[in-house]
Amino acid sequence: MSRRCVVLVGMMGAGKTEVGEQLAADLGYDFVDVDQLIVEKAGKSIPKIFKESGQDGFRVLETETIRELDGSLSRVIAPGGGALETPENAQILRTLGHVIYLKASARELYQRIKNDRNRPLLEVENPKGEVATLLTGREPGYRDAADFVIDTEELSVDEVVSKLIDELAKRTIETQY
Ligand code: S3P
């Protein structure tokens, strides 16, 4: 299978959607938000899926959705922050394209997402601690899957996109430039 897509991985708050949308526009690619596909497939919001089917039910839908991704088209794909915890997902996403880990510290991630009520995993007593725990557990998986890492800690979306385009150009992805 060709590796034409760009796959952005990282935690909730890493900027996968915002960066992905802008990168896709700049490259002339389509943008695919895996969570959005899951919502369309289930006909309900992410919080409702978690409420009715639990995290396990959500993960089943997530893997079904990732299996259906078409890697033959030029796309920027953003899976949810927990997608790589399922080894099959990580394997499929690697076959689709260049995998980039958008990295940020737990403190920065928490600042970016603390007012967002669309993330059921953070509806806990200590969401800040939960971000740190999830990041520690997931970081090795992000790094393993990634072709390269972009540290987004102090960068604007524009700056992250520009770095990504430079790095991808070195790796001979076709761009308009
Ligand atoms: C999750 C991240 C969310 C979404 C779901 C679970 C996670 O996606 O898939 O709430 O396990 O980290 P984002 O990373 O786009 O917020």
mmCIF file of C-alpha atoms and ligand atoms in Angstrom:
data_model
loop_
_atom_site.group_PDB
_atom_site.id
_atom_site.type_symbol
_atom_site.label_atom_id
_atom_site.label_comp_id
_atom_site.label_asym_id
_atom_site.label_seq_id
_atom_site.Cartn_x
_atom_site.Cartn_y
_atom_site.Cartn_z
ATOM 1 C CA MET A 1 0.000 0.000 0.000
ATOM 2 C CA SER A 2 1.268 3.487 -0.758
ATOM 3 C CA ARG A 3 2.168 5.839 2.095
ATOM 4 C CA ARG A 4 0.664 9.014 0.750
ATOM 5 C CA CYS A 5 -1.211 10.301 3.784
ATOM 6 C CA VAL A 6 0.044 12.415 6.659
ATOM 7 C CA VAL A 7 -1.104 11.074 10.033
ATOM 8 C CA LEU A 8 -0.981 13.411 13.046
ATOM 9 C CA VAL A 9 -0.834 11.660 16.411
ATOM 10 C CA GLY A 10 -0.659 13.007 19.935
ATOM 11 C CA MET A 11 -2.680 13.735 23.022
ATOM 12 C CA MET A 12 -5.940 15.611 23.344
ATOM 13 C CA GLY A 13 -4.930 19.259 22.974
ATOM 14 C CA ALA A 14 -1.903 18.532 20.804
ATOM 15 C CA GLY A 15 -3.517 20.530 17.998
ATOM 16 C CA LYS A 16 -4.161 17.615 15.641
ATOM 17 C CA THR A 17 -7.399 19.060 14.267
ATOM 18 C CA GLU A 18 -6.376 22.711 13.915
ATOM 19 C CA VAL A 19 -2.944 21.872 12.551
ATOM 20 C CA GLY A 20 -4.387 19.098 10.387
ATOM 21 C CA GLU A 21 -6.986 21.345 8.781
ATOM 22 C CA GLN A 22 -4.438 24.012 7.945
ATOM 23 C CA LEU A 23 -1.804 21.543 6.765
ATOM 24 C CA ALA A 24 -4.364 19.851 4.520
ATOM 25 C CA ALA A 25 -5.397 23.199 3.032
ATOM 26 C CA ASP A 26 -1.743 24.135 2.396
ATOM 27 C CA LEU A 27 -0.904 20.783 0.806
ATOM 28 C CA GLY A 28 -4.138 20.637 -1.202
ATOM 29 C CA TYR A 29 -5.104 17.442 0.633
ATOM 30 C CA ASP A 30 -8.415 16.501 2.273
ATOM 31 C CA PHE A 31 -8.570 16.518 6.054
ATOM 32 C CA VAL A 32 -9.966 13.475 7.877
ATOM 33 C CA ASP A 33 -10.872 13.749 11.554
ATOM 34 C CA VAL A 34 -11.285 10.157 12.776
ATOM 35 C CA ASP A 35 -13.453 11.239 15.745
ATOM 36 C CA GLN A 36 -15.791 12.981 13.308
ATOM 37 C CA LEU A 37 -16.089 9.758 11.264
ATOM 38 C CA ILE A 38 -16.863 7.858 14.482
ATOM 39 C CA VAL A 39 -19.598 10.365 15.381
ATOM 40 C CA GLU A 40 -21.102 10.002 11.905
ATOM 41 C CA LYS A 41 -20.904 6.193 12.059
ATOM 42 C CA ALA A 42 -22.492 6.020 15.521
ATOM 43 C CA GLY A 43 -24.968 8.848 14.939
ATOM 44 C CA LYS A 44 -24.055 10.262 18.362
ATOM 45 C CA SER A 45 -21.527 12.510 20.019
ATOM 46 C CA ILE A 46 -18.301 11.190 21.589
ATOM 47 C CA PRO A 47 -19.573 11.891 25.156
ATOM 48 C CA LYS A 48 -22.791 9.975 24.355
ATOM 49 C CA ILE A 49 -20.853 6.997 22.952
ATOM 50 C CA PHE A 50 -18.757 6.870 26.139
ATOM 51 C CA LYS A 51 -21.861 7.208 28.308
ATOM 52 C CA GLU A 52 -23.809 4.463 26.555
ATOM 53 C CA SER A 53 -21.045 2.025 25.506
ATOM 54 C CA GLY A 54 -18.105 2.948 27.721
ATOM 55 C CA GLN A 55 -14.549 3.455 26.598
ATOM 56 C CA ASP A 56 -14.415 -0.155 25.331
ATOM 57 C CA GLY A 57 -17.382 0.443 23.030
ATOM 58 C CA PHE A 58 -15.764 3.632 21.764
ATOM 59 C CA ARG A 59 -12.475 1.803 21.054
ATOM 60 C CA VAL A 60 -14.295 -0.866 19.008
ATOM 61 C CA LEU A 61 -15.876 1.848 16.849
ATOM 62 C CA GLU A 62 -12.526 3.630 16.596
ATOM 63 C CA THR A 63 -10.769 0.545 15.247
ATOM 64 C CA GLU A 64 -13.624 -0.198 12.805
ATOM 65 C CA THR A 65 -13.326 3.379 11.528
ATOM 66 C CA ILE A 66 -9.540 3.235 11.181
ATOM 67 C CA ARG A 67 -9.799 -0.065 9.277
ATOM 68 C CA GLU A 68 -12.035 1.692 6.751
ATOM 69 C CA LEU A 69 -9.629 4.589 6.048
ATOM 70 C CA ASP A 70 -8.548 4.803 2.432
ATOM 71 C CA GLY A 71 -4.795 5.292 2.277
ATOM 72 C CA SER A 72 -4.637 5.537 -1.481
ATOM 73 C CA LEU A 73 -5.789 9.164 -1.392
ATOM 74 C CA SER A 74 -3.674 12.127 -0.323
ATOM 75 C CA ARG A 75 -5.068 13.086 3.053
ATOM 76 C CA VAL A 76 -4.144 14.497 6.393
ATOM 77 C CA ILE A 77 -5.588 12.116 9.005
ATOM 78 C CA ALA A 78 -6.059 12.972 12.693
ATOM 79 C CA PRO A 79 -6.959 10.013 14.922
ATOM 80 C CA GLY A 80 -8.053 10.638 18.524
ATOM 81 C CA GLY A 81 -5.419 10.838 21.236
ATOM 82 C CA GLY A 82 -6.002 7.277 22.466
ATOM 83 C CA ALA A 83 -6.034 5.558 19.077
ATOM 84 C CA LEU A 84 -2.485 4.209 19.290
ATOM 85 C CA GLU A 85 -3.274 2.319 22.489
ATOM 86 C CA THR A 86 -4.842 -0.313 20.229
ATOM 87 C CA PRO A 87 -1.896 -1.999 18.467
ATOM 88 C CA GLU A 88 -3.937 -2.748 15.334
ATOM 89 C CA ASN A 89 -4.708 0.959 14.921
ATOM 90 C CA ALA A 90 -1.043 1.896 15.213
ATOM 91 C CA GLN A 91 -0.128 -0.718 12.619
ATOM 92 C CA ILE A 92 -2.798 0.433 10.146
ATOM 93 C CA LEU A 93 -1.972 4.125 10.578
ATOM 94 C CA ARG A 94 1.719 3.408 9.910
ATOM 95 C CA THR A 95 0.834 1.792 6.584
ATOM 96 C CA LEU A 96 -1.207 4.838 5.514
ATOM 97 C CA GLY A 97 1.471 7.476 5.551
ATOM 98 C CA HIS A 98 3.997 9.582 7.383
ATOM 99 C CA VAL A 99 3.171 9.565 11.083
ATOM 100 C CA ILE A 100 4.034 12.719 13.013
ATOM 101 C CA TYR A 101 3.825 13.060 16.780
ATOM 102 C CA LEU A 102 2.657 16.537 17.853
ATOM 103 C CA LYS A 103 4.202 16.799 21.287
ATOM 104 C CA ALA A 104 3.432 19.113 24.211
ATOM 105 C CA SER A 105 3.868 18.918 27.979
ATOM 106 C CA ALA A 106 1.021 17.796 30.253
ATOM 107 C CA ARG A 107 0.837 21.320 31.669
ATOM 108 C CA GLU A 108 0.445 22.908 28.231
ATOM 109 C CA LEU A 109 -2.033 20.249 27.041
ATOM 110 C CA TYR A 110 -4.164 20.823 30.112
ATOM 111 C CA GLN A 111 -4.166 24.597 29.570
ATOM 112 C CA ARG A 112 -5.376 24.089 26.014
ATOM 113 C CA ILE A 113 -8.257 21.729 26.857
ATOM 114 C CA LYS A 114 -9.349 22.510 30.399
ATOM 115 C CA ASN A 115 -12.558 24.283 29.348
ATOM 116 C CA ASP A 116 -13.597 21.730 26.742
ATOM 117 C CA ARG A 117 -16.465 19.441 27.834
ATOM 118 C CA ASN A 118 -16.231 17.176 24.801
ATOM 119 C CA ARG A 119 -13.604 14.859 26.276
ATOM 120 C CA PRO A 120 -15.181 12.228 28.516
ATOM 121 C CA LEU A 121 -11.840 10.858 29.745
ATOM 122 C CA LEU A 122 -11.249 14.195 31.479
ATOM 123 C CA GLU A 123 -14.595 14.281 33.298
ATOM 124 C CA VAL A 124 -12.844 13.088 36.458
ATOM 125 C CA GLU A 125 -11.999 14.629 39.804
ATOM 126 C CA ASN A 126 -8.442 15.534 38.823
ATOM 127 C CA PRO A 127 -8.356 16.162 35.054
ATOM 128 C CA LYS A 128 -4.923 17.781 35.251
ATOM 129 C CA GLY A 129 -3.452 14.665 36.849
ATOM 130 C CA GLU A 130 -5.290 12.495 34.336
ATOM 131 C CA VAL A 131 -3.668 14.344 31.411
ATOM 132 C CA ALA A 132 -0.246 13.726 32.978
ATOM 133 C CA THR A 133 -0.990 10.033 33.599
ATOM 134 C CA LEU A 134 -2.335 9.481 30.089
ATOM 135 C CA LEU A 135 0.628 11.294 28.535
ATOM 136 C CA THR A 136 3.155 9.212 30.481
ATOM 137 C CA GLY A 137 1.443 5.996 29.420
ATOM 138 C CA ARG A 138 1.026 7.000 25.783
ATOM 139 C CA GLU A 139 4.241 8.858 24.996
ATOM 140 C CA PRO A 140 6.270 5.699 24.143
ATOM 141 C CA GLY A 141 3.553 4.600 21.708
ATOM 142 C CA TYR A 142 3.480 7.989 19.997
ATOM 143 C CA ARG A 143 7.255 7.973 19.649
ATOM 144 C CA ASP A 144 7.353 4.379 18.386
ATOM 145 C CA ALA A 145 4.768 5.070 15.708
ATOM 146 C CA ALA A 146 6.166 8.423 14.580
ATOM 147 C CA ASP A 147 8.496 9.087 11.658
ATOM 148 C CA PHE A 148 9.302 12.350 13.404
ATOM 149 C CA VAL A 149 8.251 14.533 16.324
ATOM 150 C CA ILE A 150 7.281 18.217 16.346
ATOM 151 C CA ASP A 151 7.460 19.958 19.698
ATOM 152 C CA THR A 152 4.416 22.265 19.647
ATOM 153 C CA GLU A 153 4.894 23.625 23.167
ATOM 154 C CA GLU A 154 5.504 27.258 22.298
ATOM 155 C CA LEU A 155 4.527 27.309 18.658
ATOM 156 C CA SER A 156 1.463 28.807 16.979
ATOM 157 C CA VAL A 157 -0.583 26.656 14.611
ATOM 158 C CA ASP A 158 1.032 28.497 11.663
ATOM 159 C CA GLU A 159 4.498 27.725 13.001
ATOM 160 C CA VAL A 160 3.715 24.036 13.531
ATOM 161 C CA VAL A 161 2.318 23.763 10.000
ATOM 162 C CA SER A 162 5.339 25.478 8.536
ATOM 163 C CA LYS A 163 7.722 23.123 10.407
ATOM 164 C CA LEU A 164 5.688 20.139 9.273
ATOM 165 C CA ILE A 165 5.855 21.221 5.641
ATOM 166 C CA ASP A 166 9.645 21.627 5.889
ATOM 167 C CA GLU A 167 10.070 18.191 7.463
ATOM 168 C CA LEU A 168 7.731 16.514 4.988
ATOM 169 C CA ALA A 169 9.538 18.152 2.065
ATOM 170 C CA LYS A 170 12.777 16.547 3.292
ATOM 171 C CA ARG A 171 10.991 13.225 3.185
ATOM 172 C CA THR A 172 9.954 13.737 -0.434
ATOM 173 C CA ILE A 173 6.231 14.021 0.134
ATOM 174 C CA GLU A 174 4.789 15.864 -2.843
ATOM 175 C CA THR A 175 3.837 19.405 -1.953
ATOM 176 C CA GLN A 176 2.828 22.344 -4.079
ATOM 177 C CA TYR A 177 6.059 24.123 -3.277
HETATM 178 C C1 S3P B 1 -9.476 10.440 23.377
HETATM 179 C C2 S3P B 1 -9.262 11.565 22.624
HETATM 180 C C3 S3P B 1 -10.331 12.214 21.858
HETATM 181 C C4 S3P B 1 -11.434 11.211 21.527
HETATM 182 C C5 S3P B 1 -11.898 10.521 22.748
HETATM 183 C C6 S3P B 1 -10.793 9.752 23.445
HETATM 184 C C7 S3P B 1 -8.340 9.877 24.140
HETATM 185 O O1 S3P B 1 -9.792 12.764 20.657
HETATM 186 O O2 S3P B 1 -10.981 10.278 20.577
HETATM 187 O O3 S3P B 1 -12.451 11.483 23.620
HETATM 188 O O4 S3P B 1 -8.403 8.692 24.517
HETATM 189 O O5 S3P B 1 -7.351 10.614 24.341
HETATM 190 P P1 S3P B 1 -8.836 14.071 20.617
HETATM 191 O O6 S3P B 1 -7.444 13.628 20.867
HETATM 192 O O7 S3P B 1 -9.024 14.579 19.232
HETATM 193 O O8 S3P B 1 -9.345 15.010 21.646
#
